[in-house]
Coordinates of C-alpha atoms in Angstrom, one line a residue:
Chain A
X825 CA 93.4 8.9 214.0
X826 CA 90.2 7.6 215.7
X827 CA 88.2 4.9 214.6
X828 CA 85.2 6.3 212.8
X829 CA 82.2 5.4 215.2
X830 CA 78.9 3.9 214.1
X831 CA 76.9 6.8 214.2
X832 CA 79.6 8.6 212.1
X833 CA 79.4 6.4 209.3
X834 CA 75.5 7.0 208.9
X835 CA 75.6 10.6 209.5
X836 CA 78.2 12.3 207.7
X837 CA 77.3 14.5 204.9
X838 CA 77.8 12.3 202.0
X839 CA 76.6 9.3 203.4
X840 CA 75.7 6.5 201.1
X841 CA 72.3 5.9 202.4
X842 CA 70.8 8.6 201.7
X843 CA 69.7 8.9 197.5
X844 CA 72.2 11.1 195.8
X845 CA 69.5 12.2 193.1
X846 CA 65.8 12.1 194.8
X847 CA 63.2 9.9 192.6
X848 CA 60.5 13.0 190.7
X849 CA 57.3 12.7 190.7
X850 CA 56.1 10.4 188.6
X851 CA 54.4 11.2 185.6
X852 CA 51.7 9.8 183.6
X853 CA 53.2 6.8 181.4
X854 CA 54.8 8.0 178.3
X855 CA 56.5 10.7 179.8
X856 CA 57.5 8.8 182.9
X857 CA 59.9 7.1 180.8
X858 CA 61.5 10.0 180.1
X859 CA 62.0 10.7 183.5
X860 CA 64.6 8.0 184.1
X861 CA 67.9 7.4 182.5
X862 CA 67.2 4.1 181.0
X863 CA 64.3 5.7 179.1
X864 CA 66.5 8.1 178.2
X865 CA 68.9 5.9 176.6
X866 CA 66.0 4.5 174.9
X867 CA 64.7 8.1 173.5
X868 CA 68.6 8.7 172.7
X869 CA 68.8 5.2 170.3
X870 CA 65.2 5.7 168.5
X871 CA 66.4 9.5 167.9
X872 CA 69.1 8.5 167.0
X873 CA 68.0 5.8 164.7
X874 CA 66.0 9.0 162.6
X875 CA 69.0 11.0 162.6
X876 CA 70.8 8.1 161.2
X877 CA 68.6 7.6 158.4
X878 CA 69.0 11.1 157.4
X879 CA 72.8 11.3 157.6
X880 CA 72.5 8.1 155.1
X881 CA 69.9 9.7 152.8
X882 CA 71.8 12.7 153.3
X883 CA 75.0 10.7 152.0
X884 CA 73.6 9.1 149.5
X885 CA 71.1 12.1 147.7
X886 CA 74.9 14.1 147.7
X887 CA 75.9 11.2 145.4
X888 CA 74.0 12.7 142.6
X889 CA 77.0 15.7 142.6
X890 CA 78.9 12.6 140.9
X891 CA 76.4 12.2 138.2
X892 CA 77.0 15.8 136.7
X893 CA 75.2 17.5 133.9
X894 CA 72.0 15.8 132.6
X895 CA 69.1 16.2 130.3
X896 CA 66.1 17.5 131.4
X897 CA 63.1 18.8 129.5
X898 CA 65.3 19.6 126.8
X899 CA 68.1 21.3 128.7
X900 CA 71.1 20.7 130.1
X901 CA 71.0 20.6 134.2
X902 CA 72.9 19.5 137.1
X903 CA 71.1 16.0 138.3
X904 CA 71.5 17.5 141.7
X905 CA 69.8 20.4 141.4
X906 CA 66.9 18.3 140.4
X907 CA 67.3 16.1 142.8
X908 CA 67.0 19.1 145.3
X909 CA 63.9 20.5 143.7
X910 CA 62.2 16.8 143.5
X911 CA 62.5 17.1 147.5
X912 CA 60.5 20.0 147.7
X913 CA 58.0 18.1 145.2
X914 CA 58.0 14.7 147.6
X915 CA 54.2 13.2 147.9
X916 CA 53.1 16.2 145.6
X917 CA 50.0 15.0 144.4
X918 CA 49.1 13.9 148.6
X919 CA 50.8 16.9 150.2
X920 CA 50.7 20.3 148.8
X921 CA 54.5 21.4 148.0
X922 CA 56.8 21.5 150.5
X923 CA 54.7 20.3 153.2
X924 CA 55.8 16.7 152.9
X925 CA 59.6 17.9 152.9
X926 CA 58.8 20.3 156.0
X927 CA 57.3 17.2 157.9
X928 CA 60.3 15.3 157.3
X929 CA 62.1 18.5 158.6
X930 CA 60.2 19.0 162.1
X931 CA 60.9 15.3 162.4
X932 CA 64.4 16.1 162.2
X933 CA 64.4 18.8 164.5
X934 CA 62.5 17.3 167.4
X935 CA 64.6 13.9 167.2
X936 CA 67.9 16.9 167.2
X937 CA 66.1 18.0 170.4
X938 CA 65.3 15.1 172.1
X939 CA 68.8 13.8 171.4
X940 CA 70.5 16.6 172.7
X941 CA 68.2 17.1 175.5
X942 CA 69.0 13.6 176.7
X943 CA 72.4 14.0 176.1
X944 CA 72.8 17.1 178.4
X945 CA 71.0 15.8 180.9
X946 CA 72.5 12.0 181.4
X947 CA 75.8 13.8 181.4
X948 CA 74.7 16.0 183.9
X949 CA 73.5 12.6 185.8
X950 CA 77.1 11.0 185.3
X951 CA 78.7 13.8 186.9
X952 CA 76.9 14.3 189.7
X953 CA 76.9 10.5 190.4
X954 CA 80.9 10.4 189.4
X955 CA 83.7 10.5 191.7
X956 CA 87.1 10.9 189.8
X957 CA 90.1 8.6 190.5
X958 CA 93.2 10.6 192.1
X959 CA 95.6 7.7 190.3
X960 CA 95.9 7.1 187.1
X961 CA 93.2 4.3 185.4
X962 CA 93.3 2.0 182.6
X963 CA 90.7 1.5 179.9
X964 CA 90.3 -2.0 179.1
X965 CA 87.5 -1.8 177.2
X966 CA 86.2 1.8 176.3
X967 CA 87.4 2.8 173.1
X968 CA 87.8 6.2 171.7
X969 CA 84.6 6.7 170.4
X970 CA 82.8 5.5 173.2
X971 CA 84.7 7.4 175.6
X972 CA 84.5 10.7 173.0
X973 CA 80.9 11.0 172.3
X974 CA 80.0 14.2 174.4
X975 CA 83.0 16.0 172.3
X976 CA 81.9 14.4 169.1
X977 CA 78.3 15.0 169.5
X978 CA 79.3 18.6 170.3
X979 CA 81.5 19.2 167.5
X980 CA 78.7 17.7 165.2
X981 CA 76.1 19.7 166.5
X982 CA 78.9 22.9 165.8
X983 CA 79.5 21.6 162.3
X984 CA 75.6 21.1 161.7
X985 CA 75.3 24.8 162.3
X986 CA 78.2 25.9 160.3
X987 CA 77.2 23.5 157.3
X988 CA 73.2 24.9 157.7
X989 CA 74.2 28.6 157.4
X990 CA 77.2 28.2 154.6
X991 CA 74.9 26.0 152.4
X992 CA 71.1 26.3 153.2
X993 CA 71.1 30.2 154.5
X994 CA 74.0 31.1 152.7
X995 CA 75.1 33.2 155.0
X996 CA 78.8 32.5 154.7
X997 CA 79.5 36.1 152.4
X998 CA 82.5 34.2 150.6
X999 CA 80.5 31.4 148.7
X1000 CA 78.3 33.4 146.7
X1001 CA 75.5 31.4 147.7
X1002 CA 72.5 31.3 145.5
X1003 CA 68.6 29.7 146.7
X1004 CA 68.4 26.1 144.1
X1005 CA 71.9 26.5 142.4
X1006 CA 73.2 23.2 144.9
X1007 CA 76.2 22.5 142.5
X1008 CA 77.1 25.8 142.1
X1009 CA 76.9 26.3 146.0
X1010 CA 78.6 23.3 147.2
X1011 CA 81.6 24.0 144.9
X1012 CA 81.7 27.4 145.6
X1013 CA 82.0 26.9 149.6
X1014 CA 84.0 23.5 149.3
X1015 CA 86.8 25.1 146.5
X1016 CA 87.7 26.8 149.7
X1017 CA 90.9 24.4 151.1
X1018 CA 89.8 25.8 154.9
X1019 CA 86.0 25.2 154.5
X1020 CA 86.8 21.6 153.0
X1021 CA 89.5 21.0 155.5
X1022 CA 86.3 21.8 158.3
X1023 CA 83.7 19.3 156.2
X1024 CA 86.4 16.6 156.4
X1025 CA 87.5 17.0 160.1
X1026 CA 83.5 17.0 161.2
X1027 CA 82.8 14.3 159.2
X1028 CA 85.4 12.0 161.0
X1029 CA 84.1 13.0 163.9
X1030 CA 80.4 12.5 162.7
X1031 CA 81.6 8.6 161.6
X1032 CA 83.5 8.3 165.4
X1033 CA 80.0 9.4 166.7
X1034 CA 78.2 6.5 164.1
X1035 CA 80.6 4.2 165.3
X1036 CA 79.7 4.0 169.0
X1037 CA 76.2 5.5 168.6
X1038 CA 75.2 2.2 166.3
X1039 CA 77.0 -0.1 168.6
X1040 CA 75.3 1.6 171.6
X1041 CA 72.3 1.9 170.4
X1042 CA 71.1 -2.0 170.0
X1043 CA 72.0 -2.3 174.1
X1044 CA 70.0 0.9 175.3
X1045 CA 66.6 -1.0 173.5
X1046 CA 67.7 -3.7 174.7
X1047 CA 68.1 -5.7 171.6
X1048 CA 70.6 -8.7 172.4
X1049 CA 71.0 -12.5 171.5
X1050 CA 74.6 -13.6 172.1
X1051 CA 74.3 -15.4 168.6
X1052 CA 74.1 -12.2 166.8
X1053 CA 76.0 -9.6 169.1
X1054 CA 79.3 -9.4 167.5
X1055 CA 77.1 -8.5 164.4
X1056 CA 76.5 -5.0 165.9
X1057 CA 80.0 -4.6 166.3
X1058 CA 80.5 -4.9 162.4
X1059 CA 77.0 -3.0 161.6
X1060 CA 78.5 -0.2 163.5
X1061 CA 81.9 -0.2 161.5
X1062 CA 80.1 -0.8 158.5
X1063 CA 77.7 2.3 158.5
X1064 CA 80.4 4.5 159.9
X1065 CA 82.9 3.6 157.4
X1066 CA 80.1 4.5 154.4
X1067 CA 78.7 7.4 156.1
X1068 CA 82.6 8.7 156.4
X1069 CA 83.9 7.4 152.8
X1070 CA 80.4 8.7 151.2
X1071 CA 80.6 12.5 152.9
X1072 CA 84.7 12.9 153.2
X1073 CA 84.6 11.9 149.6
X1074 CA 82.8 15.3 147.9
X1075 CA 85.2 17.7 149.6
X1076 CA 88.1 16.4 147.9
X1077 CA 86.4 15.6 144.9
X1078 CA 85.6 19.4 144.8
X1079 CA 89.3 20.0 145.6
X1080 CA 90.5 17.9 143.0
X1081 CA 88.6 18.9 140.3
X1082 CA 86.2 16.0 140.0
X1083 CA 83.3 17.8 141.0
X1084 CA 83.2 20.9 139.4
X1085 CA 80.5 23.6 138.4
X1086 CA 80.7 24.8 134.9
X1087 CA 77.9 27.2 133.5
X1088 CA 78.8 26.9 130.1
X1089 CA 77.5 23.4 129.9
X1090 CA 74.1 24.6 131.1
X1091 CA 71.7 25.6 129.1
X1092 CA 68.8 24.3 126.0
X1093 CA 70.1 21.2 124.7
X1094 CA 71.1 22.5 120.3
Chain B
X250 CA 110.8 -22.7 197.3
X251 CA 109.3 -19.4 196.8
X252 CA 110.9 -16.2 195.6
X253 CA 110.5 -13.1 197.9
X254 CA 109.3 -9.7 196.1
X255 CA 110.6 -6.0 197.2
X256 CA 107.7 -3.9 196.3
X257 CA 106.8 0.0 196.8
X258 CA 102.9 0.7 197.8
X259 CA 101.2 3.5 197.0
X260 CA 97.7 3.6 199.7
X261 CA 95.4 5.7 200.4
X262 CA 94.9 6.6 203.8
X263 CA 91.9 8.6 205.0
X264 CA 91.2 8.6 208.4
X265 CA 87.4 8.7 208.4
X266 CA 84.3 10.1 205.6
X267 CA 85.0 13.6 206.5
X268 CA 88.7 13.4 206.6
X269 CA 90.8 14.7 203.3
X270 CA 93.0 11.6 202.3
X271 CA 96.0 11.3 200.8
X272 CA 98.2 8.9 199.1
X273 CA 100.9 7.2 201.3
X274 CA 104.1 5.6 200.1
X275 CA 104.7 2.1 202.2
X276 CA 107.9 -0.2 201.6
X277 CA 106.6 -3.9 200.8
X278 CA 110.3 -5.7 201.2
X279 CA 109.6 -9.7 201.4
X280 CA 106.8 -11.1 200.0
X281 CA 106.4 -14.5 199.2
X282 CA 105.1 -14.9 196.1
X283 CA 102.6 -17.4 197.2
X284 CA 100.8 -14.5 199.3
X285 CA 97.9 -13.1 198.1
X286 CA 97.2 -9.6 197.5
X287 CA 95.6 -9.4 200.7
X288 CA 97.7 -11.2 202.7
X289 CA 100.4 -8.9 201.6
X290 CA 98.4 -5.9 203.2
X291 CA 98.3 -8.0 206.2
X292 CA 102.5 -8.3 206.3
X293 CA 102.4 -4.5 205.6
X294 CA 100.3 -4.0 208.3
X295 CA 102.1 -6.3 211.0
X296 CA 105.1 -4.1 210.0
X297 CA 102.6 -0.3 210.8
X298 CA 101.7 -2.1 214.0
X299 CA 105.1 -2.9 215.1
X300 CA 106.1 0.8 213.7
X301 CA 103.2 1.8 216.3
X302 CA 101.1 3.4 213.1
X303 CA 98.0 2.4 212.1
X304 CA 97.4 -0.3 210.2
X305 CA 95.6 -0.1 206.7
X306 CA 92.3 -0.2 206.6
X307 CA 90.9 -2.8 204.0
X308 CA 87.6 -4.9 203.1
X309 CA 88.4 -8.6 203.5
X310 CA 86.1 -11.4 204.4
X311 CA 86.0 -14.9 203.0
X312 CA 89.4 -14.2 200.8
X313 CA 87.9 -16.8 198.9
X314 CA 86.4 -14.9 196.1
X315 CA 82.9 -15.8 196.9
X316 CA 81.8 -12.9 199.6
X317 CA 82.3 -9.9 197.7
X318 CA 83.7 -7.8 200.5
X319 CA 87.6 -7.3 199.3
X320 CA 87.8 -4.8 196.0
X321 CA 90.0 -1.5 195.5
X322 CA 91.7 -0.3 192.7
X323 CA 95.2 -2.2 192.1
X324 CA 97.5 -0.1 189.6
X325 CA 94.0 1.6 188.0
X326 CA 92.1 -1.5 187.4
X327 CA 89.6 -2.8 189.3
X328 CA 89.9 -6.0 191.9
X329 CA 93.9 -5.7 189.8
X330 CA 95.0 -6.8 186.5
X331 CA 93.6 -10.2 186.5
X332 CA 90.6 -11.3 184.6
X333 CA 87.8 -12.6 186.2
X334 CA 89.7 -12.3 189.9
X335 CA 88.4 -11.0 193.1
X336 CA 91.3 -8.9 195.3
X337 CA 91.6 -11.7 197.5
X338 CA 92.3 -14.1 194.5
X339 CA 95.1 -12.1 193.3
X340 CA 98.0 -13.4 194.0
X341 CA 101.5 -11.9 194.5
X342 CA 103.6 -14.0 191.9
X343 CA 101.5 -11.5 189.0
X344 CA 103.7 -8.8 190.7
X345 CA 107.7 -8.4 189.5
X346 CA 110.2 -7.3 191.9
X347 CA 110.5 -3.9 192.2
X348 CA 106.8 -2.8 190.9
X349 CA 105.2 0.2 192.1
X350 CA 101.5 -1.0 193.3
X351 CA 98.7 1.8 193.5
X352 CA 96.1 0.8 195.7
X353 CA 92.9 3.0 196.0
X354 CA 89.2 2.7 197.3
X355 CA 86.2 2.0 194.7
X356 CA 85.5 6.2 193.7
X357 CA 81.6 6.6 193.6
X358 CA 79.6 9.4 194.9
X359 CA 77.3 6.6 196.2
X360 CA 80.4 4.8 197.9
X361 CA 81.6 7.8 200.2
X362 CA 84.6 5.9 201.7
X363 CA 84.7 5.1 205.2
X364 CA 88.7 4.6 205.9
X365 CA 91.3 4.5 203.6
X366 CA 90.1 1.7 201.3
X367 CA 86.6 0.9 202.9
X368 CA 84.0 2.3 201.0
X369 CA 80.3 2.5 202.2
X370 CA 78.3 0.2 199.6
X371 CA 75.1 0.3 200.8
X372 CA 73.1 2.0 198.2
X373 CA 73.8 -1.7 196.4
X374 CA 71.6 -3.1 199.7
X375 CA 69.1 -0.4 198.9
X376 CA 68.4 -1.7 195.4
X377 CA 68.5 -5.3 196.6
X378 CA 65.6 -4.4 199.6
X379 CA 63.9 -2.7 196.3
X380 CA 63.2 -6.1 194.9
X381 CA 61.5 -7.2 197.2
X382 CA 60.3 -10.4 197.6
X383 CA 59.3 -13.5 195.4
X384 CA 55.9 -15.9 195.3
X385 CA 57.4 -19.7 196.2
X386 CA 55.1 -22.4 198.1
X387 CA 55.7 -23.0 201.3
X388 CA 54.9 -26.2 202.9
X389 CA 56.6 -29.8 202.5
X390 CA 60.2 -29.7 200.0
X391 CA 58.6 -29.4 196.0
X392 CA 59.5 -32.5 194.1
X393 CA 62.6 -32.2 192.1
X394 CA 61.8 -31.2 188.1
X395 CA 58.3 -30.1 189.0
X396 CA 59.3 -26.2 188.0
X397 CA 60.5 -27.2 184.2
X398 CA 63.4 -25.0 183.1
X399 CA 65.4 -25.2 180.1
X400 CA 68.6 -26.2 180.2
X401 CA 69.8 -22.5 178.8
X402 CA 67.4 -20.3 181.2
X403 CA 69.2 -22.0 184.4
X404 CA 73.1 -21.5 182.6
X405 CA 71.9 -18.0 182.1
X406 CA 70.0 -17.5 185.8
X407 CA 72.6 -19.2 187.0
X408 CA 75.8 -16.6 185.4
X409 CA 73.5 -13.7 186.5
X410 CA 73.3 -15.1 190.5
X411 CA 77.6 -15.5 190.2
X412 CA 77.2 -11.6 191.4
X413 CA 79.2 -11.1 194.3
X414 CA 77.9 -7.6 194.6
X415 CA 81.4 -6.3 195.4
X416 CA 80.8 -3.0 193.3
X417 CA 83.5 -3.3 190.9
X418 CA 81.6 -2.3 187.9
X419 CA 80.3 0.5 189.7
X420 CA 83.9 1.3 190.5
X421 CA 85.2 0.6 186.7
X422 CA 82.5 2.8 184.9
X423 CA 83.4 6.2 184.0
X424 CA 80.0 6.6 184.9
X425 CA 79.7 5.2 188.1
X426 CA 76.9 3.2 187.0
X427 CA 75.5 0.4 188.7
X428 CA 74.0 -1.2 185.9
X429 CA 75.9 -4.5 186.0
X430 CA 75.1 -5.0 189.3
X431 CA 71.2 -4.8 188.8
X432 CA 70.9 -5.9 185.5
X433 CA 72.4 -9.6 187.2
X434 CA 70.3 -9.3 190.3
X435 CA 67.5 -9.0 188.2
X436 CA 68.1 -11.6 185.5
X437 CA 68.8 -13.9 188.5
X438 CA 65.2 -14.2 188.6
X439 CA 63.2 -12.3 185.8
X440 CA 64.7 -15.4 183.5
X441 CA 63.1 -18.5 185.8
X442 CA 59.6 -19.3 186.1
X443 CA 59.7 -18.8 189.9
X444 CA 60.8 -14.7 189.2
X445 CA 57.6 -14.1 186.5
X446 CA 54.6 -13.2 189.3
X447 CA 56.9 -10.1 190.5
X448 CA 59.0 -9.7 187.3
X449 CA 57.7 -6.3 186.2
X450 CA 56.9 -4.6 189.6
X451 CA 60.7 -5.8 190.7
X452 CA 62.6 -4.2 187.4
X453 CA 60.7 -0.7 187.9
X454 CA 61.1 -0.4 191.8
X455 CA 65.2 -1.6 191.3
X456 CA 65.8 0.3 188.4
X457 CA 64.4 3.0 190.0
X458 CA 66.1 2.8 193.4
X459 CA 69.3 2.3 191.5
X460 CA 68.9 5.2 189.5
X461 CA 68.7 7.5 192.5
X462 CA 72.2 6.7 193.8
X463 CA 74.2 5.8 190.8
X464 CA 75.0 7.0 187.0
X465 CA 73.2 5.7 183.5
X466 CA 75.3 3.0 181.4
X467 CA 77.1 4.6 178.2
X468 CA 78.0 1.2 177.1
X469 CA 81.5 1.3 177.2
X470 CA 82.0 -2.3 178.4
X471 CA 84.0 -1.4 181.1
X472 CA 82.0 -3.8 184.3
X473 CA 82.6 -6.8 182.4
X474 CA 86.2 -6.5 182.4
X475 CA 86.5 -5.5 185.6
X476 CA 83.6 -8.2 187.0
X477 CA 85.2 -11.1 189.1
X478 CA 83.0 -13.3 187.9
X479 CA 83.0 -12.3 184.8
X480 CA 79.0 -11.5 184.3
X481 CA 78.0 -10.4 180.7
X482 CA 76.8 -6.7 179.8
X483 CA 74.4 -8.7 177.5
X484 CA 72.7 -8.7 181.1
X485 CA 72.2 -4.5 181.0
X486 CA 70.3 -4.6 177.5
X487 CA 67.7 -7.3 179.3
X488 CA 67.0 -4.9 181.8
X489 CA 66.5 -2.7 179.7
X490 CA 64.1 -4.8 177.7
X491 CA 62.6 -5.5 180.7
X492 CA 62.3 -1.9 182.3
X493 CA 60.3 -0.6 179.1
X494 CA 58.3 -3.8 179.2
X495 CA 57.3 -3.1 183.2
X496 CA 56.4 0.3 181.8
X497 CA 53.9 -0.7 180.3
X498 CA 52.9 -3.5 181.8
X499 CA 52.5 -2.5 185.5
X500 CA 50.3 -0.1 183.5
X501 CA 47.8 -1.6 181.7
X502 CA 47.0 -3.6 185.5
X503 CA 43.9 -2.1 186.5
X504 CA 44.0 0.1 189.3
X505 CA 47.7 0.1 189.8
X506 CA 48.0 3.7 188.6

């Protein structure tokens, strides 16, 4: 075993001085920042601050399955189903119908994109950049969220596509899936123990994401004042904790009978 | 009177960058509990010499915890299981008699190692030569107090500049990120008064250089618990802060497209 010489050190094949990732060219400004990772991060927290938003809207619109049977026009209808018309209806008078709604939607989509995108390509950074340990390492501070969120975000992404086609496309055969009948639909597909069983697991998975996402999110824009940190701490616990109470909540509630769908209570009001 | 410590030592050995390495299992039979980690190396060593092997190779220079050339992984953690310790400041008495102790190099792909537990840390030089320089006077010594900084700005410039620059966050991340490490060299100076005239330029051209060797931060938290000196990750949020500022603000500088 010879000492390594000199010239050794600064010309073997994964020398350190030489970048590991070579810098792009450099784009005009706003798309520059997407070119590095810390405006990456930053894309990934304001996305993720939209998608956010939805999942609590999304959370909190559902609650209206609670409400039941109502009075509408002189009849009897399920609030939610109004609900789900009204969204078609948003800013009617501004927007012609559906157009507000479909705004809100490519929103949606492009932050899905943007988040994704970013995702796949930091990890794809990290790995590269990554050299594994051969001995086993502790974690002193990475919890499981933080150190999960590729498989979460996966698994939510999976679940999103599984939870589009079964209750917007309705193309899960089983459910009997019909275009405005949302109570009808959602306790059709959630009746099912193995569907429910699905809408629970991804939804812990969705609040394990929440959790670190929140958390994460307030140090990628760089928002920090030792007075108030520990505060993001609880502001991520807090909306994870609703976002998983609110959504686990309906499947079981379908399951036990608290949300149900009953036809017979439909109908003119005598 | 000190007690004296059997232990078993798990090392890497690699001869050179090239080489494939290998763990190697070393007898550690009485060490004073007084020594430090490194100094127990150095018994282990005089032993390999006597042996006629070769001794271990290991980064050591002040052993004072102020150069930040010692670091490896002790038993998976970084710079070993004590808070806010460098290698060198880690003493033996936090070892039982008996213990198994797993000693490995810093694993980066920017910190190819050199021999058994050297690592090559120069991409952290590459980042620092990135900065650049700063605007001060030259001339006859300033007056004391003529630069007014608060109290607070010089407690926080001043737990930024306690980087060491031994790599240990970069070793600790899951990421391999070396965000700790900038983020401190930066706030060093982006928080005084005599840092503003190159603030902006300096956080683009680091952040940049960094970004070409190492990993992004997933804020885990991991650096600070492994840090020696203990530097806050509240550090990596003002570089961020201060990376999408310089974004814009190298910008919007007339002819410095």
């Amino acid at each position: 075993m010879a000492a390594p010489t000199a010239t050794e050190k600064v010309t073997g094949a994964n020398s350190a001085t030489r970048p590991i990732r070579p810098r792009p060219k450099r784009l005009p400004f706003p798309l520059s920042l997407y070119q590095t990772a810390v405006g990456k991060k930053w894309v990934m927290a304001v996305t993720g601050i939209a998608l956010l938003g939805f999942v609590l809207f999304h959370m909190f619109g559902n609650l209206k399955l609670y409400l039941g049977v109502i009075e509408e026009n002189g009849e009897r209808v399920y609030d939610v189903d109004i609900y789900a018309e009204y969204l078609r209806d948003l800013l009617v008078p501004l927007f012609p119908r559906t157009w507000f709604l479909w705004l809100l939607r490519f929103g949606l989509i492009a932050a899905f994109g943007l988040h994704i995108h970013a995702a796949y390509s930091l990890t794809r950074l990290n790995l590269a950049t990554n050299n594994a340990y051969e001995s086993k390492r502790d974690w002193l501070a990475a919890n499981f969220a933080s150190r999960s969120m590729r498989y979460t975000g996966v698994i939510v992404l999976a679940y999103l596509i599984f939870h589009l086609a079964d209750l917007t496309w309705g193309w899960i055969p089983s459910t009997d899936w019909e275009r405005g009948e949302v109570q009808a639909n959602v306790v059709n597909s959630l009746s099912n123990p193995v569907v429910a069983i699905i809408y629970i697991v991804a939804n812990v998975m969705l609040a394990v994401h929440i959790f670190h996402g929140v958390y994460s999110m307030f140090q990628s824009l760089g928002i920090n004042n030792p007075r108030y940190n520990q505060l993001r701490r609880y502001l991520a616990a807090g909306l994870a904790a609703v976002i998983l109470v609110g959504n686990v909540s309906f499947p079981i509630a379908v399951l036990t009978g608290l949300i149900d769908y009953d036809p017979s209570l439909l109908g003119p009001v005598s | 009177m000190s007690t004296k410590l059997n232990l078993t030592l798990s090392v890497w050995r690699q001869p050179g960058p090239e080489a494939r390495g290998q763990f190697v299992t070393y007898p550690a039979n009485g060490i004073p509990d007084d020594a430090s980690f490194l100094e127990m190396l150095d018994m282990v060593n005089e032993q390999l010499i006597e042996q006629g092997e070769l001794p271990i190779e290991f980064p050591h220079d002040c052993r004072e915890g102020i150069c930040g050339t010692c670091g490896v992984m002790i038993n998976g953690r970084a710079h070993g299981q004590e808070r806010g310790t460098a290698t060198c400041q880690l003493h033996m008495r936090k070892f039982s008699d008996g213990d198994t102790i797993v000693i490995e190099p810093w694993r980066a792909a920017a910190f190819p190692v050199v021999r058994d537990l050297v690592v090559d840390r120069s991409p952290l030089d590459k980042i620092i030569e990135a900065g650049g320089f700063i605007s001060a006077p030259t001339g006859t010594a300033p007056d004391a107090n003529e630069i007014p900084v608060p109290k607070e700005v010089a407690d926080s410039a001043m737990d930024a500049a306690a980087c060491i620059g031994c790599g240990a966050c970069v070793a600790a991340c899951p990421n391999s990120a070396a965000q700790l490490f900038t983020s401190a060299k930066l706030w060093h100076l982006n928080s005084l008064p005599q840092g503003q005239a190159e603030r902006f330029r300096r956080t683009e051209a680091m952040v940049e250089t960094m970004e070409s060797f190492f990993g992004s931060c997933t804020n885990h938290g991991e650096c600070t618990e492994a840090c020696p000196k203990e530097i806050s990750q509240d550090f990596i949020a003002y570089m961020n802060r201060d990376y999408m500022k310089s974004l814009v603000y190298n910008r919007r500088l007339a002819g410095q497209r």
